[in-house]
PDB file of C-alpha atoms in Angstrom:
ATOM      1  CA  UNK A   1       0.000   0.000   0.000  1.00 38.00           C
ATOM      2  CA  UNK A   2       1.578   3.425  -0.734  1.00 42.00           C
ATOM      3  CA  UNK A   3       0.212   5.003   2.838  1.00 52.00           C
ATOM      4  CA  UNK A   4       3.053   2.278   4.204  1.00 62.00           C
ATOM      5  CA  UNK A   5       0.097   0.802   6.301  1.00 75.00           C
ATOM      6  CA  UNK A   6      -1.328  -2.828   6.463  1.00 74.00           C
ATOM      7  CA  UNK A   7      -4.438  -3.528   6.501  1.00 80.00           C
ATOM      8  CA  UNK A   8      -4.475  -6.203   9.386  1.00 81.00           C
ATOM      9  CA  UNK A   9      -8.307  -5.687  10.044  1.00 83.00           C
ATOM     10  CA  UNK A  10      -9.582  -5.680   6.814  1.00 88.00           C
ATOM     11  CA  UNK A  11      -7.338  -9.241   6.505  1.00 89.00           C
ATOM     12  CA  UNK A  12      -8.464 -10.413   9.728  1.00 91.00           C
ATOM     13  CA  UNK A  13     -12.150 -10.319   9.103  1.00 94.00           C
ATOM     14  CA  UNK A  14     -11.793 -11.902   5.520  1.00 95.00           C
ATOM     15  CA  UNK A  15     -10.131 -14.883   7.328  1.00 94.00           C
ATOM     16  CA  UNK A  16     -13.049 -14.817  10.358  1.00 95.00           C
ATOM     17  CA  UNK A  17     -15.415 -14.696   6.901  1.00 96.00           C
ATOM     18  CA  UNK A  18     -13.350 -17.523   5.156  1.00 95.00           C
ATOM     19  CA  UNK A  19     -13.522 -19.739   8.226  1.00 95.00           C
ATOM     20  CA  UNK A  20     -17.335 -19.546   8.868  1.00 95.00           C
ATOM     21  CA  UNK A  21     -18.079 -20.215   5.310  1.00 95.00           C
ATOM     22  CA  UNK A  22     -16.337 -23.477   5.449  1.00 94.00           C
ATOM     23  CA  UNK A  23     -18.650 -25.134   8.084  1.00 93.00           C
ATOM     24  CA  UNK A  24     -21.396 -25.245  10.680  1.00 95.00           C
ATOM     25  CA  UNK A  25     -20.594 -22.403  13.588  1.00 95.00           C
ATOM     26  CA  UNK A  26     -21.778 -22.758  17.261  1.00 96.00           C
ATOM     27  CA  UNK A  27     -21.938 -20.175  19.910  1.00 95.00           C
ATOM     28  CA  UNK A  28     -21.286 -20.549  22.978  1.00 91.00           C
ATOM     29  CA  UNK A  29     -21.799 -17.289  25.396  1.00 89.00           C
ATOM     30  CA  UNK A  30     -19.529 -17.028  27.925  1.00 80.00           C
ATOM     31  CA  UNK A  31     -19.968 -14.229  30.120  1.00 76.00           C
ATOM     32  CA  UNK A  32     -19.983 -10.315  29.297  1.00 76.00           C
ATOM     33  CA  UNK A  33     -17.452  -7.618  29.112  1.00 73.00           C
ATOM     34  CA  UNK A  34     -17.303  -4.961  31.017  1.00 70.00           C
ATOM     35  CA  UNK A  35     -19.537  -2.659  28.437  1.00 78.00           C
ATOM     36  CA  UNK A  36     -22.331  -5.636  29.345  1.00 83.00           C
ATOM     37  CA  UNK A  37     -21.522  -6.902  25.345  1.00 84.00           C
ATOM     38  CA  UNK A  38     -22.063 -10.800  25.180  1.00 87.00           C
ATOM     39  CA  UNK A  39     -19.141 -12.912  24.910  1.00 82.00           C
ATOM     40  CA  UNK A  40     -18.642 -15.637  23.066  1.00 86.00           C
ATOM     41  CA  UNK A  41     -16.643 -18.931  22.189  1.00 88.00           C
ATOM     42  CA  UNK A  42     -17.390 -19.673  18.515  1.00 94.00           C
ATOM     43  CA  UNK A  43     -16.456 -23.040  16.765  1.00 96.00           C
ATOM     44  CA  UNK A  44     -16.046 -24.136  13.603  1.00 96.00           C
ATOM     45  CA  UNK A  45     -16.783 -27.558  12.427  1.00 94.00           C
ATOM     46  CA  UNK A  46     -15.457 -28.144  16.502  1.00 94.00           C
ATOM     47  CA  UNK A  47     -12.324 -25.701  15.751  1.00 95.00           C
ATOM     48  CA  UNK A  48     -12.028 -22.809  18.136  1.00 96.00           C
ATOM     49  CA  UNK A  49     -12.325 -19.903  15.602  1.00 96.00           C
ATOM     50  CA  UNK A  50     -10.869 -17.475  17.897  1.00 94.00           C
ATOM     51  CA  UNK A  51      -7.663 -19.700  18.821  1.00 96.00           C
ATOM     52  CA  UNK A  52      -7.418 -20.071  14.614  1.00 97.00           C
ATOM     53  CA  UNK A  53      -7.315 -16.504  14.274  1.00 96.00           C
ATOM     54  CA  UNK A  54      -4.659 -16.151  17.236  1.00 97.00           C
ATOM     55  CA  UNK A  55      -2.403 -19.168  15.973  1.00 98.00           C
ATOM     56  CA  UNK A  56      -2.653 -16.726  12.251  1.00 96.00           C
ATOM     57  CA  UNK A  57      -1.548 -13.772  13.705  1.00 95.00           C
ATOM     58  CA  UNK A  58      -4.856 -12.341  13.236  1.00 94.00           C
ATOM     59  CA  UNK A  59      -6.543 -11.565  17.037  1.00 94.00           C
ATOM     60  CA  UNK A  60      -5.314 -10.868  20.417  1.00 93.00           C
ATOM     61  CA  UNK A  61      -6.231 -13.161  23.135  1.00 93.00           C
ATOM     62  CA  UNK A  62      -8.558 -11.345  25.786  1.00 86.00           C
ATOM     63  CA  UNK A  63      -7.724 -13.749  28.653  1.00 84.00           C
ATOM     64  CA  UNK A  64      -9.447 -11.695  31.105  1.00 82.00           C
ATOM     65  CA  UNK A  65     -13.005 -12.612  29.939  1.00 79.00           C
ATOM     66  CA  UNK A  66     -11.600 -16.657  30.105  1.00 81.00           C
ATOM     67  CA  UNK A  67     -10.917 -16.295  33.996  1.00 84.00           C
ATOM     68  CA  UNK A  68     -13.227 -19.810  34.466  1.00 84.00           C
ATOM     69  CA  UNK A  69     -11.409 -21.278  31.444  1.00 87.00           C
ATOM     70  CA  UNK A  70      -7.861 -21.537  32.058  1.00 93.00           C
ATOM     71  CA  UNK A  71      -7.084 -24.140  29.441  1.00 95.00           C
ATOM     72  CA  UNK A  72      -8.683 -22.063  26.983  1.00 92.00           C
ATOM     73  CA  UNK A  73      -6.997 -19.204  27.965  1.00 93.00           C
ATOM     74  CA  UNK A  74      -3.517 -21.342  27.849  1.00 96.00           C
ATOM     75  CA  UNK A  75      -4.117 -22.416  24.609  1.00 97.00           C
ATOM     76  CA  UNK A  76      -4.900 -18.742  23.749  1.00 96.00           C
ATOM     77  CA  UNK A  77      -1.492 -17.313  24.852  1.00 97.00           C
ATOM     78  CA  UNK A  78       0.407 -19.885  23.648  1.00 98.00           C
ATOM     79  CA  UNK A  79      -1.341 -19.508  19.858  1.00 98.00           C
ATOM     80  CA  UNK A  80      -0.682 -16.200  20.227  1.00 97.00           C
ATOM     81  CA  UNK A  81       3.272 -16.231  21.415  1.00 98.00           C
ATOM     82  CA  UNK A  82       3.557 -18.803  18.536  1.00 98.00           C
ATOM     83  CA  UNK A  83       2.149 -16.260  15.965  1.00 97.00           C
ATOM     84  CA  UNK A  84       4.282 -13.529  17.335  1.00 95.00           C
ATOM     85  CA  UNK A  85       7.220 -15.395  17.197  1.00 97.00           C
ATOM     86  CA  UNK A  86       7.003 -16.536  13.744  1.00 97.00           C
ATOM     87  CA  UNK A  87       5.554 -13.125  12.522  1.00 94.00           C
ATOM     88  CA  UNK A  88       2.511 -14.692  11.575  1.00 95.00           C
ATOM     89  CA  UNK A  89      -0.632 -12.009   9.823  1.00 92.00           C
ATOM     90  CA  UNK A  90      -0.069  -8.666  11.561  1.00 89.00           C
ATOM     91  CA  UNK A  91       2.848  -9.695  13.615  1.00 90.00           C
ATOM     92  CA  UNK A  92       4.847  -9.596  10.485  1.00 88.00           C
ATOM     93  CA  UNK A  93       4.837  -5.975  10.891  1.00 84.00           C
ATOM     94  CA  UNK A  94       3.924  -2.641  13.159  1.00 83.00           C
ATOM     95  CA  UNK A  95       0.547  -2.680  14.674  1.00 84.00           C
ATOM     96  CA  UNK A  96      -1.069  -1.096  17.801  1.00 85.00           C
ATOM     97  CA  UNK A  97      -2.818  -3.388  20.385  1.00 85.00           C
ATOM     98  CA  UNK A  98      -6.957  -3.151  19.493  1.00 83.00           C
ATOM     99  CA  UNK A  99      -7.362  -1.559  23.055  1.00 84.00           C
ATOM    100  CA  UNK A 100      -4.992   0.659  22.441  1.00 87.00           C
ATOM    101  CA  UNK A 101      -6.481   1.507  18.694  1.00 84.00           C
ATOM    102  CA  UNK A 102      -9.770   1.506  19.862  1.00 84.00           C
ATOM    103  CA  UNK A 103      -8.861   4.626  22.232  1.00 89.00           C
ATOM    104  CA  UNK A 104      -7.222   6.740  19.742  1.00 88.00           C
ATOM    105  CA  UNK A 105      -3.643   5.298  18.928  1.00 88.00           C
ATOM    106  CA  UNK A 106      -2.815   5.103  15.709  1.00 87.00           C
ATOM    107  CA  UNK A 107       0.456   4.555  13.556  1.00 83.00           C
ATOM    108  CA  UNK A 108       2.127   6.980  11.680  1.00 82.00           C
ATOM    109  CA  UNK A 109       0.825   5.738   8.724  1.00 81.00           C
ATOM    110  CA  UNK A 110      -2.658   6.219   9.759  1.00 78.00           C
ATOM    111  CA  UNK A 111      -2.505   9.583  10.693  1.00 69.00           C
ATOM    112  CA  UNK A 112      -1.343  10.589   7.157  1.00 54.00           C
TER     113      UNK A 112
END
């Protein structure tokens, strides 16, 4: 892209679109988040889809909403340090934590 930035959401939601088109999806609520939103576990043909977008580099494990799943939330991190290290989808380059995006911070490149 010529404005230097990746699109890492845009990517991550064609794989999340990818993923549900190839099979049945179940939801499983969870708990909520502190803004009272539902949350979910969501499963693909019996894949977790959030621990497939995690292991692609694609989402951030939100461990804090798994405190009554620690296995889950183990598998989570460790998808997740696996994708980092092997600069897996946006961990191949600069990107800003979705808390962190969602309250303003943006690259360089996106203030352009």
């Amino acid at each position: 892209m010529s404005s230097g930035c990746y699109p890492c959401g845009k990517l991550a939601q064609d794989a999340t679109a990818r993923m549900l088109r190839s099979g049945e999806a179940t939801i499983r609520l969870v708990g909520s988040s502190s803004y009272g939103r539902p949350v979910a576990v969501v499963s693909v043909n019996g894949s977790d889809l959030g621990e497939q977008l995690i292991a692609q580099g694609w989402a951030v494990p939100a461990t804090k909403y798994l405190r009554s799943d620690p296995d889950r939330a183990g598998r989570y991190m460790s998808a997740y340090e696996d994708a980092r290290t092997n600069k897996r989808g946006a961990h191949a380059g600069a990107w800003i934590d979705p808390e962190k995006w969602r309250r303003g911070e943006r690259l360089t490149c996106e203030r352009a």
